[in-house]
XYZ file of C-alpha atoms in Angstrom:
508
model
C 17.675 -4.814 -30.920
C 16.223 -4.553 -27.429
C 13.647 -7.041 -26.141
C 10.343 -6.288 -24.377
C 8.166 -8.897 -22.693
C 4.477 -7.990 -22.538
C 1.916 -10.071 -20.624
C -1.158 -8.228 -19.403
C -4.628 -9.021 -18.090
C -5.779 -5.431 -18.632
C -5.266 -4.959 -22.345
C -6.300 -1.306 -22.487
C -3.687 0.549 -24.526
C -1.411 -2.454 -24.952
C -1.582 -2.612 -28.769
C -0.630 1.060 -29.126
C 2.151 0.553 -26.576
C 3.545 -2.489 -28.380
C 3.462 -0.726 -31.730
C 5.261 2.250 -30.151
C 7.967 -0.065 -28.843
C 8.364 -1.666 -32.242
C 8.974 1.751 -33.787
C 11.748 2.152 -31.212
C 13.322 -1.107 -32.441
C 12.114 -3.426 -29.668
C 11.464 -7.108 -30.266
C 8.123 -7.965 -28.631
C 7.717 -11.248 -26.730
C 4.337 -12.164 -25.338
C 2.170 -14.849 -23.758
C -1.247 -16.434 -24.238
C -4.077 -13.967 -24.588
C -1.749 -10.981 -24.916
C 0.090 -12.687 -27.788
C -3.224 -13.236 -29.583
C -4.377 -9.645 -29.045
C -1.111 -8.224 -30.367
C -0.856 -10.672 -33.261
C -4.442 -10.018 -34.332
C -3.682 -6.278 -34.279
C -0.781 -6.742 -36.689
C 2.057 -6.521 -34.185
C 5.075 -8.681 -35.045
C 5.266 -10.684 -31.806
C 7.303 -13.666 -30.614
C 5.529 -16.316 -28.516
C 7.031 -17.003 -25.090
C 7.559 -20.660 -26.049
C 10.215 -19.552 -28.566
C 12.116 -17.955 -25.676
C 11.750 -20.733 -23.116
C 11.774 -23.642 -25.589
C 9.103 -25.087 -23.348
C 5.329 -25.137 -23.814
C 2.858 -23.428 -21.514
C 1.501 -26.061 -19.135
C -0.931 -26.679 -16.269
C -3.646 -24.539 -17.871
C -1.229 -21.630 -18.144
C -0.035 -21.808 -14.532
C 3.521 -22.298 -15.820
C 4.711 -20.315 -18.819
C 7.252 -17.640 -17.772
C 8.850 -19.338 -14.749
C 12.000 -20.199 -16.667
C 15.718 -19.248 -16.536
C 15.539 -17.890 -20.087
C 13.060 -15.300 -18.780
C 14.439 -14.523 -15.346
C 18.052 -14.792 -16.421
C 17.304 -12.219 -19.106
C 15.699 -9.968 -16.502
C 18.114 -10.288 -13.601
C 21.469 -10.177 -15.365
C 23.358 -6.997 -14.540
C 24.709 -5.421 -17.703
C 27.637 -3.888 -15.792
C 28.854 -7.266 -14.513
C 30.888 -9.058 -17.209
C 30.415 -12.431 -15.534
C 26.620 -12.070 -15.768
C 26.744 -11.215 -19.456
C 29.157 -14.067 -20.135
C 26.797 -16.516 -18.427
C 23.901 -15.292 -20.568
C 26.015 -15.842 -23.653
C 26.987 -19.337 -22.550
C 23.326 -20.260 -21.907
C 22.125 -18.553 -25.091
C 19.846 -16.212 -23.085
C 18.835 -12.867 -24.568
C 18.591 -9.938 -22.129
C 15.114 -8.502 -21.592
C 15.128 -4.720 -21.410
C 11.498 -3.960 -20.634
C 8.674 -5.829 -18.916
C 5.051 -4.700 -19.166
C 2.911 -6.861 -16.913
C -0.303 -6.382 -15.002
C -1.710 -9.103 -12.863
C -4.633 -11.498 -12.877
C -7.789 -9.704 -11.690
C -7.911 -11.155 -8.166
C -9.601 -8.087 -6.659
C -12.247 -7.908 -9.383
C -12.927 -11.612 -8.956
C -13.497 -11.570 -5.190
C -15.740 -8.499 -5.495
C -18.263 -10.599 -7.409
C -20.911 -11.948 -5.013
C -20.997 -15.454 -6.514
C -17.217 -16.028 -6.504
C -16.106 -19.312 -4.947
C -12.797 -19.809 -3.184
C -11.666 -21.993 -6.092
C -12.461 -19.162 -8.523
C -10.472 -16.732 -6.396
C -7.439 -19.002 -6.114
C -7.239 -19.403 -9.884
C -6.842 -15.631 -10.097
C -3.735 -15.601 -7.891
C -0.974 -14.632 -10.304
C 2.409 -16.308 -9.860
C 4.418 -15.645 -13.006
C 3.383 -11.999 -13.305
C 4.637 -10.862 -9.873
C 7.797 -12.904 -10.365
C 8.620 -11.150 -13.638
C 7.765 -7.745 -12.227
C 9.881 -8.266 -9.140
C 12.843 -9.495 -11.205
C 12.585 -6.506 -13.522
C 12.119 -4.034 -10.672
C 15.066 -5.450 -8.728
C 17.238 -4.863 -11.783
C 15.689 -1.489 -12.587
C 19.013 0.071 -13.614
C 18.922 -2.188 -16.668
C 15.240 -3.120 -17.062
C 12.182 -0.906 -17.324
C 9.406 -2.423 -15.197
C 5.968 -1.205 -16.307
C 2.960 -2.279 -14.220
C 0.540 0.593 -14.834
C -1.074 1.143 -18.270
C -1.243 4.841 -17.371
C 2.555 4.890 -17.739
C 2.659 3.550 -21.324
C 2.749 6.972 -23.021
C 5.310 8.312 -20.580
C 7.581 5.290 -21.108
C 7.403 5.637 -24.891
C 8.210 9.342 -24.623
C 11.155 8.723 -22.308
C 12.552 6.011 -24.581
C 12.088 8.103 -27.711
C 13.893 11.045 -26.135
C 16.493 8.912 -24.332
C 15.589 10.461 -20.979
C 15.014 7.230 -19.018
C 17.101 8.356 -16.063
C 17.901 6.160 -13.040
C 15.376 8.195 -11.053
C 12.631 7.461 -13.609
C 13.455 3.767 -13.623
C 13.555 3.685 -9.832
C 10.122 5.318 -9.713
C 8.691 2.602 -11.964
C 10.338 -0.064 -9.798
C 8.889 1.409 -6.613
C 5.438 1.358 -8.202
C 5.926 -2.317 -9.021
C 6.738 -3.232 -5.433
C 3.799 -1.186 -4.122
C 1.563 -2.981 -6.612
C 2.756 -6.494 -5.832
C 2.726 -5.808 -2.090
C -0.882 -4.613 -2.289
C -1.803 -7.599 -4.468
C -0.332 -10.070 -1.978
C -1.867 -8.209 0.971
C -5.328 -8.536 -0.568
C -4.811 -12.256 -1.119
C -3.617 -12.755 2.454
C -6.617 -10.833 3.809
C -8.995 -12.929 1.712
C -7.488 -16.208 2.896
C -7.045 -15.150 6.536
C -10.247 -13.411 7.556
C -10.670 -11.114 10.603
C -7.949 -12.422 12.896
C -5.077 -10.942 14.889
C -2.275 -12.763 13.087
C 1.485 -12.838 13.615
C 1.996 -10.650 10.539
C -0.458 -8.019 9.277
C -0.311 -6.248 5.927
C -3.167 -3.927 5.035
C -3.671 -2.348 1.638
C -5.621 0.716 0.595
C -6.294 2.579 -2.638
C -5.893 6.328 -2.906
C -9.262 8.103 -2.696
C -7.820 11.552 -3.280
C -5.158 13.938 -1.972
C -6.629 16.368 0.555
C -5.987 20.081 0.787
C -4.574 19.598 4.277
C -5.023 17.495 7.400
C -6.487 18.419 10.781
C -4.697 21.770 10.404
C -3.445 23.703 7.385
C 0.213 22.936 8.137
C -0.386 19.162 7.891
C -0.338 17.319 4.565
C -3.001 14.640 4.114
C -4.602 12.170 1.742
C -7.582 9.854 1.991
C -7.368 6.136 1.222
C -10.154 3.578 1.037
C -10.202 -0.161 1.532
C -9.069 -2.160 -1.477
C -12.459 -3.875 -1.386
C -14.756 -0.865 -0.944
C -17.416 -0.869 1.762
C -20.601 0.689 0.312
C -21.608 2.271 3.623
C -18.691 4.668 3.723
C -18.253 8.386 3.241
C -15.434 7.536 0.826
C -17.901 5.726 -1.419
C -20.707 8.272 -1.123
C -22.153 10.027 -4.138
C -21.235 13.710 -3.759
C -24.162 15.487 -5.372
C -23.113 19.025 -4.578
C -20.381 21.030 -2.911
C -16.631 21.310 -2.740
C -14.037 18.643 -1.983
C -14.240 16.882 1.374
C -11.573 17.826 3.899
C -9.743 15.559 6.331
C -11.937 16.710 9.206
C -15.085 16.402 7.067
C -14.285 12.776 6.360
C -13.622 11.927 10.006
C -16.793 13.697 11.190
C -18.939 12.176 8.443
C -17.615 8.727 9.307
C -18.588 9.286 12.939
C -22.090 10.328 11.873
C -22.530 7.215 9.738
C -21.446 4.935 12.563
C -23.916 6.522 14.970
C -26.957 6.645 12.719
C -26.528 2.984 11.732
C -27.737 2.174 15.266
C -31.270 3.416 14.551
C -33.984 1.948 12.327
C -36.702 4.546 13.086
C -36.464 7.958 11.402
C -33.293 9.421 12.905
C -31.041 12.444 12.613
C -27.524 12.699 13.997
C -25.560 15.930 14.191
C -21.800 15.675 14.689
C -19.062 18.109 15.632
C -15.419 17.115 16.097
C -16.339 13.413 15.913
C -18.754 13.672 18.850
C -22.530 13.656 18.485
C -23.941 17.106 19.170
C -27.536 15.960 19.013
C -29.447 12.781 18.181
C -33.164 12.734 17.500
C -35.670 9.962 16.763
C -39.105 10.929 15.431
C -42.225 9.778 13.630
C -40.790 11.284 10.436
C -37.496 12.800 9.391
C -38.588 16.392 10.064
C -39.594 15.504 13.626
C -36.282 13.691 14.090
C -34.418 16.779 12.891
C -36.350 18.979 15.292
C -35.312 16.777 18.217
C -31.661 16.583 17.145
C -31.460 20.349 16.632
C -33.206 21.142 19.918
C -30.801 18.764 21.646
C -27.955 21.186 20.846
C -28.720 24.158 18.611
C -25.324 25.765 19.227
C -22.705 23.067 18.645
C -24.192 22.032 15.301
C -23.026 25.309 13.707
C -20.526 24.273 11.021
C -21.182 20.591 11.683
C -22.299 17.420 9.925
C -25.864 16.125 9.664
C -26.804 12.543 8.794
C -30.431 11.560 8.157
C -31.545 7.973 7.577
C -34.582 8.909 5.474
C -34.920 10.894 2.237
C -34.766 14.634 2.863
C -38.051 16.387 2.071
C -38.597 20.085 1.423
C -39.855 20.915 4.911
C -36.721 19.419 6.482
C -34.483 20.973 3.833
C -35.758 24.457 4.640
C -34.827 23.975 8.290
C -31.390 22.617 7.351
C -30.880 25.528 4.961
C -31.411 28.046 7.739
C -28.152 27.194 9.530
C -24.504 26.865 8.497
C -23.585 23.215 7.873
C -20.607 21.541 6.241
C -22.192 18.276 5.074
C -25.622 16.677 4.853
C -25.711 12.905 4.285
C -28.920 11.062 3.462
C -30.173 8.130 1.392
C -31.588 10.674 -1.095
C -32.956 14.187 -1.476
C -36.346 15.028 -2.939
C -35.925 17.219 -6.020
C -37.305 20.330 -4.350
C -35.266 19.635 -1.211
C -32.094 19.349 -3.287
C -32.890 22.588 -5.089
C -33.375 24.326 -1.747
C -30.079 23.092 -0.281
C -28.010 23.432 -3.448
C -28.463 27.194 -3.264
C -25.613 27.059 -0.747
C -22.493 26.830 -2.880
C -20.149 25.171 -0.394
C -22.606 22.841 1.345
C -21.746 19.227 0.518
C -24.727 16.984 -0.198
C -23.922 13.273 -0.085
C -25.963 10.136 -0.660
C -25.162 6.515 0.077
C -27.073 3.309 0.833
C -27.932 3.424 4.537
C -27.747 0.271 6.639
C -28.223 -0.960 10.185
C -25.659 -3.715 9.713
C -22.086 -2.512 9.923
C -19.841 -5.569 9.422
C -17.379 -6.555 12.103
C -13.870 -5.604 11.049
C -10.497 -5.088 12.642
C -9.738 -1.384 12.890
C -6.234 0.055 12.998
C -4.963 3.189 14.731
C -1.393 4.305 14.210
C 0.828 5.145 17.174
C 4.459 6.204 17.282
C 6.427 3.155 16.224
C 3.490 0.924 15.351
C -0.241 0.445 15.512
C -2.966 -0.887 17.761
C -5.874 -2.911 16.428
C -9.278 -3.874 17.736
C -12.679 -5.147 16.689
C -15.380 -2.552 16.163
C -17.586 -1.988 19.206
C -20.844 -3.298 17.768
C -22.248 -4.476 21.091
C -25.705 -3.116 21.871
C -27.844 -3.627 24.942
C -31.552 -4.360 25.157
C -33.869 -3.867 28.131
C -33.504 -7.571 28.943
C -29.739 -7.051 29.414
C -30.157 -4.390 32.095
C -29.855 -5.077 35.820
C -31.603 -2.813 38.320
C -29.296 -2.546 41.343
C -31.131 0.156 43.344
C -34.250 -0.101 45.460
C -36.074 2.244 43.129
C -36.981 0.776 39.769
C -37.029 2.883 36.612
C -40.279 3.345 34.727
C -40.824 1.708 31.354
C -40.287 5.092 29.667
C -37.034 5.568 31.574
C -35.810 2.116 30.532
C -36.420 3.014 26.880
C -34.638 6.327 27.370
C -31.734 4.477 29.000
C -31.316 2.187 25.997
C -31.323 5.232 23.703
C -28.802 7.069 25.887
C -26.619 3.966 26.197
C -26.579 3.673 22.403
C -25.549 7.309 22.039
C -22.819 7.148 24.691
C -20.894 4.540 22.654
C -19.971 7.279 20.172
C -18.912 10.011 22.601
C -15.245 10.482 23.477
C -14.430 9.184 26.964
C -15.065 10.107 29.663
C -18.544 10.121 28.142
C -21.845 11.146 29.674
C -25.160 11.484 27.835
C -28.289 13.015 29.320
C -31.337 12.079 27.256
C -35.054 11.592 27.177
C -36.630 8.920 24.980
C -35.486 9.579 21.408
C -33.585 12.812 22.115
C -30.197 13.732 23.498
C -30.327 16.754 25.806
C -26.735 17.175 26.956
C -23.426 15.496 26.181
C -20.212 15.618 28.187
C -17.205 14.372 26.219
C -13.487 13.854 26.562
C -12.922 15.174 30.066
C -10.019 13.843 32.165
C -12.432 12.959 34.956
C -15.995 11.686 34.873
C -17.594 14.202 37.222
C -16.633 17.080 34.890
C -18.360 15.296 31.999
C -21.427 14.849 34.204
C -21.471 18.567 35.001
C -21.112 19.568 31.344
C -23.855 17.202 30.171
C -26.311 18.292 32.873
C -25.512 21.959 32.356
C -26.449 21.610 28.660
C -29.550 19.551 29.434
C -31.148 21.457 32.313
C -32.681 24.170 30.134
C -34.384 21.719 27.745
C -38.143 21.141 28.030
C -37.666 17.358 28.157
C -35.239 17.513 31.093
C -38.025 16.498 33.496
C -37.956 13.063 31.804
C -34.172 12.840 31.547
C -31.960 9.874 32.294
C -28.179 9.837 32.438
C -25.865 7.301 30.777
C -22.158 6.763 31.400
C -19.758 4.887 29.117
C -17.903 3.402 32.109
C -18.449 2.790 35.803
C -18.464 5.530 38.417
C -15.269 5.256 40.499
C -17.030 7.052 43.363
C -20.504 8.231 44.252
C -20.068 11.930 43.378
C -21.603 11.568 39.897
C -24.755 9.973 41.285
C -25.004 12.681 43.927
C -24.519 15.540 41.442
C -27.075 14.092 39.014
C -29.672 13.573 41.734
C -29.241 17.092 43.115
C -29.941 18.427 39.616
C -33.170 16.518 39.147
C -32.097 13.271 37.441
C -33.610 10.184 39.053
C -32.580 7.422 36.620
C -29.003 6.482 35.708
C -27.468 3.730 33.575
C -23.805 2.734 33.805
C -21.843 -0.471 33.140
C -20.984 -1.281 36.751
C -17.806 -3.141 37.610
C -16.069 -0.757 39.998
C -14.725 -2.030 43.308
C -16.732 0.879 44.728
C -20.024 0.074 42.974
C -21.731 -0.269 46.332
C -20.956 3.379 47.142
C -22.911 4.485 44.052
C -25.731 2.044 44.832
C -25.981 3.322 48.404
C -26.001 6.929 47.207
C -28.738 6.131 44.681
C -30.833 4.531 47.408
C -30.222 7.476 49.729
C -31.323 10.012 47.096
C -34.146 8.027 45.483
C -32.407 7.383 42.152
C -33.056 4.339 39.971
C -29.618 2.877 39.151
C -29.190 0.325 36.373
C -26.089 -1.614 35.326
C -25.676 -2.467 31.640
C -22.697 -4.789 32.062
C -20.840 -3.381 29.030
C -18.248 -0.620 29.013
C -18.096 1.575 25.875
C -14.892 3.603 26.040
C -14.137 5.593 22.866
C -10.682 7.139 22.854
């Protein structure tokens, strides 16, 4: 008779699994709550104390940490010396382990959980048994996922438990225990750059392809989900999100979180195409669309107010991939849902994105940084030119400076108060970004009130000169170049108000 040890926190399907094993001539050994559940269901089950000859102790903290358990798991059946030692110590081999772990994740997700509560849900015996079984997978089936119960029973019944099948179960065990330990370490560590870093994610879904059709891709979300995330949005309508959809939608959510007034952000290729602030959401859409009515084709729109019918009709008139909002009025939803492939998403909007360490993979490793959540106010700005900006220009500068944080470097934003007019992104040199942004902005009615924002300092005075010659007389930049004085002198020469923000906002 073979022996199976079952000890699970998630008891879904465990009775049926145990009964299936019994039909296959397994002796069932179990612990604590699992023993009671199986016994009450009529399963003939042996308590773990009969195997260890030692009682559970320390409120259940110690029950399976015993040579009679781990010897039975780790002994190699193809090594005569191992089997002889088991015989000498009167240890019965264990051929299958079904264990899932204390609900640490579920515990720390509860808002009123204390650190003491969390620590009590750190499983010790469960990972130890799983790791022992998985290490010896040639001889022991290690089952960590209840979704595998039926498959394991079928394989055993048909005697098709191949080494490859066993190895697959073992690999799942080590992924599971690694993720479990990573979550514990994150909880105890907090947001720090530590000597060792182990992140864990849960599969959101496989994607049709990545940035291009020849690239495979999948989406993963944080083990502790963040509500303000495209991966946790409610998809009301439309087809599956693509890799590029997810990246663009994430960019839109980051940008729009900066604004508390009615706001609309349009995004294309992870850059804002247009940003508009208005008295209501329709007015905000009008400004965002007028800011760039070409680039938004096939793009993403995020709105931080419920979408009404008037706004929906305007959104319906152009080709969009995704619309994200807190909600859609019934008639607005009906209007937009007439487009079969348009994705309509809702999620709880916020102006408070938490500070987290973000990771970007590079060949051979990764780089990590805090999120750039720094924002400037008018009080933070320093006027360095003789000419002072007007109050309206200062407000427009703050708006433009907020927008420029989310544009790929070298980044330039030309804007009036509450509306982007032209955006220059991702150019190898700053003057080309200036030219692109101004070229897009010059034809807009609000250009007469435009200011220009730069994500980093001007290394020479050519950007100030070009902007001034095209009608811009107020500029905001971080300052900090060894040649700052050249830009200041040029601003004074050409009658431009030049303001330093003091903060660089590169986005690579």
